[in-house]
Amino acid sequence: MTYTPDRMNPLKACRLGLDTHQELTIYLRQDSPVCRSEGFSALSRVLVHTENQHLIATLHTVTGALLSPGEIGFSESAWKRMALQENTSVWLSHPKPVQSLSYIRAKVYDKELSGVQLEEIINDIVAGRYADVHLAAFITACGGDKLNIREITDLTKAMVNSGSKIEWGLPLVVDKHCVGGLPGNRTTPILVSILAAAGLIMPKTSSRAITSPAGTADTMETLTNVDLSLESMRAVVEKEGACLAWGGSVKLSPSDDLLIQVERALDIDSEGQLIASVLSKKIAAGATHVVIDIPVGPTAKVRSNEAAETLSNNFKAVAATLGLNISVMFTDGSQPVGRGIGPALEARDILEVLQNAPSMPLDLRQRSAEVAGAMLEMAKGLPPGEGLKEALAILDSGAAWAKFQAICLAQGALKSPPIAPYRYELIASTDGVVTCIDNRKLAKVAKLAGAPADLAAGVDLHCKIGDAVLSHQPLLTIHAESTGELSYAVEYLEEHLDIIELSSSQKADA
Amino acid sequence: MTYTPDRMNPLKACRLGLDTHQELTIYLRQDSPVCRSEGFSALSRVLVHTENQHLIATLHTVTGALLSPGEIGFSESAWKRMALQENTSVWLSHPKPVQSLSYIRAKVYDKELSGVQLEEIINDIVAGRYADVHLAAFITACGGDKLNIREITDLTKAMVNSGSKIEWGLPLVVDKHCVGGLPGNRTTPILVSILAAAGLIMPKTSSRAITSPAGTADTMETLTNVDLSLESMRAVVEKEGACLAWGGSVKLSPSDDLLIQVERALDIDSEGQLIASVLSKKIAAGATHVVIDIPVGPTAKVRSNEAAETLSNNFKAVAATLGLNISVMFTDGSQPVGRGIGPALEARDILEVLQNAPSMPLDLRQRSAEVAGAMLEMAKGLPPGEGLKEALAILDSGAAWAKFQAICLAQGALKSPPIAPYRYELIASTDGVVTCIDNRKLAKVAKLAGAPADLAAGVDLHCKIGDAVLSHQPLLTIHAESTGELSYAVEYLEEHLDIIELSSSQKADA
């Protein structure tokens, strides 16, 4: 018995204008001969061909009149990825099983994954072969501490190799990363300005927020253009010694950007994926020396010294295998740094520090100078303490502010951060001393208020641990771009008034 | 500063006719004032209100002209769940964070979940508060052996309590379950007929396939109506002592049906969720005595005696706490049972056994009688071996066949299984003896051919381990309802000709 597969009649591509975000989706009429004869049903994965390319997409079916017979609809993501034209001829078939999904099943049973397996997973993700549910399974299976050092190292390599790499041809290219979890801790733009003013080369690419109210890219977006091509990034760095760009726009470690979308929806962090995400971006960006800042505190991302030590050791082990020089520092993570939480509010704090404004948040200035100092000591071989001194001197002289303005202008703009139209103040109900600030709940309020998607949204904090406050004094202000979001942030705040704890013991003792 | 949330203008509900399966989805114009002012963006979760109800849905945005200003589109699932009419007034807001998602994050870090936490997760799933990515994270986090006995017991209770429960008011209601993984092992319809003919009460509800080419409900669907309401199920059981219904239609353990859709897409099994899924359905269906059949073999779902012992002990421990009598038996899982793999082909085998046809697959007859025998021994207190004898006698007498027909007619129909129009035969290339049959790859071929969605699709196996076959003799036949699916199943088969291994040693020895 011989058998020859038929080539079916093509369908006509049709742009439906539906934005399903990163999930590549196609739409077929439920009564279409193709849908029936090929046996596709809802949630199926489908192989979509044109004359010269193909992709795997999720199938949604259409029961109404959105499509004519013989048409196939595309989501915006699928339409753009295939660079289609209206009425392009399209064929469908069954995709081969994605082999790398079986490695995720193995990981669920705590099997160690090989370098080749991790590479296949990452390449399939970049090629768009994973639906969102598959990305969710990968993130969850590798969550917590389920990846060992070897796996993290191989995952990092795979992520570097799946995207562009920048070669600077220089012996010393510096970078830094802060392991988030601390609202408002936006030191990067300040220390990039310090280090570039000190003559170091720092082509900084930053991510957007994953589960926090702002990433450095979100904050910088309120001040300048961060969506730089590789060429313009190179031009900015050649001119000013540094840049402050969004990493996603230069296609460094592109799988990371896809994973981040689903991590945000799940709010699940994975230590292995964290290390791979951070180091793959640094290596792809061509860094040779990196400072990692790990804030430690009861409500920070890293909650104990033991956890910080483990994370630090894992970072060092992976970096060593990959030939990257790193210096890990632990910083105080007991409360937010600066006053603003959210892209524009953090940008305001940064400008105050760079401009040596009398009102500037001193803790943000100090923290930025400490991290810059650690880098100066590693890169220039300075004795302990000398780096911090040099960093503070560069801030005091105005050289950092001059450098920051030059970088922004080289990136095409120096903008004023936007200001939110809707606000709500939380007022102290008694006199007392601030004993505790809950970073996580504070971040939640800022996110509910709309940060980071709404750049002006967030929280402005008016007190720090140890401050004495009086009844009726404002403790924080919520900023929002819409009443809907302000409404929800306020509702959450009123259910969680323990975000800022006041001790009345001073009164009792007095 | 006081603050009153505004009530926004309502949107008009619009049925778009888009089938997104179980993911409740709404569609908004990207340029709509609501979308902008409320800060919604793609992949957001949205709280959707009408005057008298609400649900949480995933937001997709529309860039084209699918919606007029002031309209909100609904997927079929969301439209039906809210029982909407065209132009119903709809309001949107931000959903409160789904608290139970934080328990999944805790599980990723290997934390034990409390009964209350598991109950919250299951209730949120049933209420539609989980997007598909959240279900994927829950399945993955609990995958493998990540749930302990107490968690499995509490998960089972939560699943029972989240749906309907049937009270029979009888001291003895029997049921059985086979822990899949063995293609063609469709004993249920046969043993239900035997046990009902023996006077036991067996209101059998079965699931559809999760990751296999057919579930009992898929197979029975080719023979009768399985989509019974609770009332008609009760009527059938009162009349005939047994039924063969699909569990999903009577809303027993409804969370299970939602989880199964995503488990199918991920192809991830979880021991804890397996036990909870099986026992919750049995308890909700009102069973008092249950036989669990665990086939053990190198390519079955359970691959070793140790794994079978562990699974058996876990089943017994959970059942004991929940007051259910169970008997666990291990059966041969080294190769398929019967000849057909796929709903209609398995139905054909079942009819042959019940009718004592000369061509009947003897292994399916024997296996069905053994499981029925174990139940007769447990339920009637018969000595070991007497149950099997009685079961075989009931088959021989034709009483089981008479009972099967009566049950099907009481359910509304006795149909002939459909026959597939497209076929492909795999021919032996040499003489030899069958040494090995790969259950998993065989199941894959049947699934690629379209089973279980295409009822007539699957594989017909023409040999068993130990059979001597001659060159040019057919080893198996693939059945498909479409050329597209036949094409892909053949392609996979040709890349995996080791599915049936032949030893030529007999010839060498001869």
PDB file of C-alpha atoms in Angstrom, chain A residues 1 3 5-6 16-21 27 30 37-39 42-43 60-64 66 76 94-97 105 108-110 132-134 136-137 140-141 143-146 262 265-269 423-425 444 454 482-488 490-491 495, chain B residues 1 3 5-6 16-21 27 30 37-39 42-43 60-64 66 76 94-97 105 108-110 132-134 136-137 140-141 143-146 262 265-269 423-425 444 454 482-488 490-491 495:
ATOM      1  CA  MET A   1       0.000   0.000   0.000  1.00  0.00           C
ATOM      2  CA  TYR A   3       0.582   6.642   0.227  1.00  0.00           C
ATOM      3  CA  PRO A   5       0.274  13.180   1.147  1.00  0.00           C
ATOM      4  CA  ASP A   6      -1.906  15.672  -0.713  1.00  0.00           C
ATOM      5  CA  LEU A  16      -7.564  40.563  11.907  1.00  0.00           C
ATOM      6  CA  GLY A  17      -5.986  43.282  14.037  1.00  0.00           C
ATOM      7  CA  LEU A  18      -6.133  41.162  17.188  1.00  0.00           C
ATOM      8  CA  ASP A  19      -3.266  41.698  19.622  1.00  0.00           C
ATOM      9  CA  THR A  20      -2.579  38.464  21.525  1.00  0.00           C
ATOM     10  CA  HIS A  21       0.801  39.797  22.656  1.00  0.00           C
ATOM     11  CA  TYR A  27      -7.868  31.979  13.385  1.00  0.00           C
ATOM     12  CA  GLN A  30     -14.904  26.264  12.542  1.00  0.00           C
ATOM     13  CA  SER A  37     -10.438  17.638   7.252  1.00  0.00           C
ATOM     14  CA  GLU A  38      -7.186  18.329   9.041  1.00  0.00           C
ATOM     15  CA  GLY A  39      -8.755  17.677  12.411  1.00  0.00           C
ATOM     16  CA  ALA A  42      -9.303  24.803  19.764  1.00  0.00           C
ATOM     17  CA  LEU A  43      -5.940  24.995  21.613  1.00  0.00           C
ATOM     18  CA  HIS A  60      -8.397  29.781  17.777  1.00  0.00           C
ATOM     19  CA  THR A  61     -11.542  29.003  15.837  1.00  0.00           C
ATOM     20  CA  VAL A  62     -14.175  31.438  14.633  1.00  0.00           C
ATOM     21  CA  THR A  63     -17.867  30.569  14.744  1.00  0.00           C
ATOM     22  CA  GLY A  64     -19.147  33.905  13.418  1.00  0.00           C
ATOM     23  CA  LEU A  66     -15.175  37.349  10.997  1.00  0.00           C
ATOM     24  CA  GLU A  76      -0.636  40.948  15.113  1.00  0.00           C
ATOM     25  CA  HIS A  94       0.510  19.450  11.841  1.00  0.00           C
ATOM     26  CA  PRO A  95       3.724  20.568  13.499  1.00  0.00           C
ATOM     27  CA  LYS A  96       6.171  17.883  14.529  1.00  0.00           C
ATOM     28  CA  PRO A  97       6.152  17.471  18.303  1.00  0.00           C
ATOM     29  CA  ARG A 105       8.734  17.030  31.649  1.00  0.00           C
ATOM     30  CA  VAL A 108       9.449  18.156  36.612  1.00  0.00           C
ATOM     31  CA  TYR A 109      10.809  14.801  37.764  1.00  0.00           C
ATOM     32  CA  ASP A 110      13.983  16.541  38.980  1.00  0.00           C
ATOM     33  CA  ASP A 132       2.496  30.666  26.654  1.00  0.00           C
ATOM     34  CA  VAL A 133       1.448  27.551  28.617  1.00  0.00           C
ATOM     35  CA  HIS A 134       4.753  25.913  27.652  1.00  0.00           C
ATOM     36  CA  ALA A 136       4.784  28.843  32.045  1.00  0.00           C
ATOM     37  CA  ALA A 137       5.704  25.174  32.523  1.00  0.00           C
ATOM     38  CA  THR A 140       7.724  26.770  36.955  1.00  0.00           C
ATOM     39  CA  ALA A 141       9.758  23.581  36.452  1.00  0.00           C
ATOM     40  CA  GLY A 143      11.627  27.762  39.579  1.00  0.00           C
ATOM     41  CA  GLY A 144      13.051  28.088  43.062  1.00  0.00           C
ATOM     42  CA  ASP A 145      16.436  26.326  43.144  1.00  0.00           C
ATOM     43  CA  LYS A 146      15.696  23.512  40.686  1.00  0.00           C
ATOM     44  CA  VAL A 262       5.108  35.103  31.356  1.00  0.00           C
ATOM     45  CA  ALA A 265       1.954  37.082  34.671  1.00  0.00           C
ATOM     46  CA  LEU A 266       2.942  34.246  37.030  1.00  0.00           C
ATOM     47  CA  ASP A 267       5.017  36.354  39.421  1.00  0.00           C
ATOM     48  CA  ILE A 268       7.361  33.373  39.854  1.00  0.00           C
ATOM     49  CA  ASP A 269      11.108  33.944  40.192  1.00  0.00           C
ATOM     50  CA  ARG A 423      -3.064  61.374  43.776  1.00  0.00           C
ATOM     51  CA  TYR A 424      -3.944  60.050  47.192  1.00  0.00           C
ATOM     52  CA  GLU A 425      -2.133  60.757  50.466  1.00  0.00           C
ATOM     53  CA  LYS A 444       2.308  46.128  45.123  1.00  0.00           C
ATOM     54  CA  ASP A 454       1.988  54.013  33.320  1.00  0.00           C
ATOM     55  CA  SER A 482      -6.208  56.951  35.812  1.00  0.00           C
ATOM     56  CA  THR A 483      -8.897  56.997  38.469  1.00  0.00           C
ATOM     57  CA  GLY A 484      -9.497  53.260  37.957  1.00  0.00           C
ATOM     58  CA  GLU A 485      -5.972  52.433  39.005  1.00  0.00           C
ATOM     59  CA  LEU A 486      -5.842  54.977  41.812  1.00  0.00           C
ATOM     60  CA  SER A 487      -9.058  53.456  43.106  1.00  0.00           C
ATOM     61  CA  TYR A 488      -7.646  49.989  43.270  1.00  0.00           C
ATOM     62  CA  VAL A 490      -6.133  52.900  47.533  1.00  0.00           C
ATOM     63  CA  GLU A 491      -8.396  49.946  48.214  1.00  0.00           C
ATOM     64  CA  GLU A 495      -6.552  46.814  53.618  1.00  0.00           C
TER      65      GLU A 495
ATOM     66  CA  MET B   1      -7.800  64.586  50.717  1.00  0.00           C
ATOM     67  CA  TYR B   3     -11.329  60.315  47.051  1.00  0.00           C
ATOM     68  CA  PRO B   5     -13.948  56.198  42.642  1.00  0.00           C
ATOM     69  CA  ASP B   6     -15.919  57.126  39.528  1.00  0.00           C
ATOM     70  CA  LEU B  16     -17.355  38.012  18.410  1.00  0.00           C
ATOM     71  CA  GLY B  17     -17.716  34.291  17.734  1.00  0.00           C
ATOM     72  CA  LEU B  18     -14.093  33.579  18.690  1.00  0.00           C
ATOM     73  CA  ASP B  19     -13.511  30.222  20.362  1.00  0.00           C
ATOM     74  CA  THR B  20     -10.565  30.474  22.760  1.00  0.00           C
ATOM     75  CA  HIS B  21     -11.575  27.226  24.449  1.00  0.00           C
ATOM     76  CA  TYR B  27     -11.555  42.106  23.468  1.00  0.00           C
ATOM     77  CA  GLN B  30      -6.706  49.593  21.699  1.00  0.00           C
ATOM     78  CA  SER B  37      -7.728  55.455  31.012  1.00  0.00           C
ATOM     79  CA  GLU B  38      -7.847  52.199  32.934  1.00  0.00           C
ATOM     80  CA  GLY B  39      -4.334  51.264  31.844  1.00  0.00           C
ATOM     81  CA  ALA B  42      -2.322  42.887  26.332  1.00  0.00           C
ATOM     82  CA  LEU B  43      -2.157  39.840  28.659  1.00  0.00           C
ATOM     83  CA  HIS B  60      -6.800  40.860  24.065  1.00  0.00           C
ATOM     84  CA  THR B  61      -6.782  44.198  22.297  1.00  0.00           C
ATOM     85  CA  VAL B  62      -8.099  44.975  18.838  1.00  0.00           C
ATOM     86  CA  THR B  63      -6.260  47.352  16.522  1.00  0.00           C
ATOM     87  CA  GLY B  64      -8.621  46.960  13.551  1.00  0.00           C
ATOM     88  CA  LEU B  66     -13.704  44.449  14.639  1.00  0.00           C
ATOM     89  CA  GLU B  76     -17.503  32.084  23.245  1.00  0.00           C
ATOM     90  CA  HIS B  94      -8.979  45.730  37.945  1.00  0.00           C
ATOM     91  CA  PRO B  95      -9.422  42.344  39.573  1.00  0.00           C
ATOM     92  CA  LYS B  96      -8.080  41.894  43.066  1.00  0.00           C
ATOM     93  CA  PRO B  97      -4.929  39.781  43.004  1.00  0.00           C
ATOM     94  CA  ARG B 105       4.686  30.224  44.152  1.00  0.00           C
ATOM     95  CA  VAL B 108       7.672  26.068  43.566  1.00  0.00           C
ATOM     96  CA  TYR B 109       9.861  26.541  46.640  1.00  0.00           C
ATOM     97  CA  ASP B 110       8.781  23.090  47.886  1.00  0.00           C
ATOM     98  CA  ASP B 132      -4.252  28.947  31.167  1.00  0.00           C
ATOM     99  CA  VAL B 133      -0.717  30.028  32.154  1.00  0.00           C
ATOM    100  CA  HIS B 134      -1.742  29.806  35.828  1.00  0.00           C
ATOM    101  CA  ALA B 136       0.085  25.363  33.624  1.00  0.00           C
ATOM    102  CA  ALA B 137       2.074  26.654  36.605  1.00  0.00           C
ATOM    103  CA  THR B 140       3.943  21.882  36.787  1.00  0.00           C
ATOM    104  CA  ALA B 141       4.547  22.924  40.410  1.00  0.00           C
ATOM    105  CA  GLY B 143       4.097  17.601  38.966  1.00  0.00           C
ATOM    106  CA  GLY B 144       6.156  14.475  39.578  1.00  0.00           C
ATOM    107  CA  ASP B 145       5.941  13.627  43.272  1.00  0.00           C
ATOM    108  CA  LYS B 146       5.780  17.164  44.687  1.00  0.00           C
ATOM    109  CA  VAL B 262      -3.892  22.084  30.010  1.00  0.00           C
ATOM    110  CA  ALA B 265      -1.293  20.545  26.044  1.00  0.00           C
ATOM    111  CA  LEU B 266       1.685  20.147  28.385  1.00  0.00           C
ATOM    112  CA  ASP B 267       1.703  16.337  28.450  1.00  0.00           C
ATOM    113  CA  ILE B 268       2.798  16.512  32.098  1.00  0.00           C
ATOM    114  CA  ASP B 269       1.457  13.991  34.619  1.00  0.00           C
ATOM    115  CA  ARG B 423      -5.394   3.760   6.148  1.00  0.00           C
ATOM    116  CA  TYR B 424      -1.742   2.810   6.004  1.00  0.00           C
ATOM    117  CA  GLU B 425      -0.230  -0.618   6.700  1.00  0.00           C
ATOM    118  CA  LYS B 444       1.857   8.684  19.781  1.00  0.00           C
ATOM    119  CA  ASP B 454     -11.314  11.857  15.562  1.00  0.00           C
ATOM    120  CA  SER B 482      -8.088  12.979   7.162  1.00  0.00           C
ATOM    121  CA  THR B 483      -5.114  12.693   4.827  1.00  0.00           C
ATOM    122  CA  GLY B 484      -3.305  15.427   6.754  1.00  0.00           C
ATOM    123  CA  GLU B 485      -3.291  13.388   9.915  1.00  0.00           C
ATOM    124  CA  LEU B 486      -2.529  10.093   8.180  1.00  0.00           C
ATOM    125  CA  SER B 487       0.407  11.831   6.550  1.00  0.00           C
ATOM    126  CA  TYR B 488       1.884  12.950   9.815  1.00  0.00           C
ATOM    127  CA  VAL B 490       3.079   7.815   8.780  1.00  0.00           C
ATOM    128  CA  GLU B 491       5.971  10.259   8.839  1.00  0.00           C
ATOM    129  CA  GLU B 495      11.167   7.625  11.777  1.00  0.00           C
TER     130      GLU B 495
END
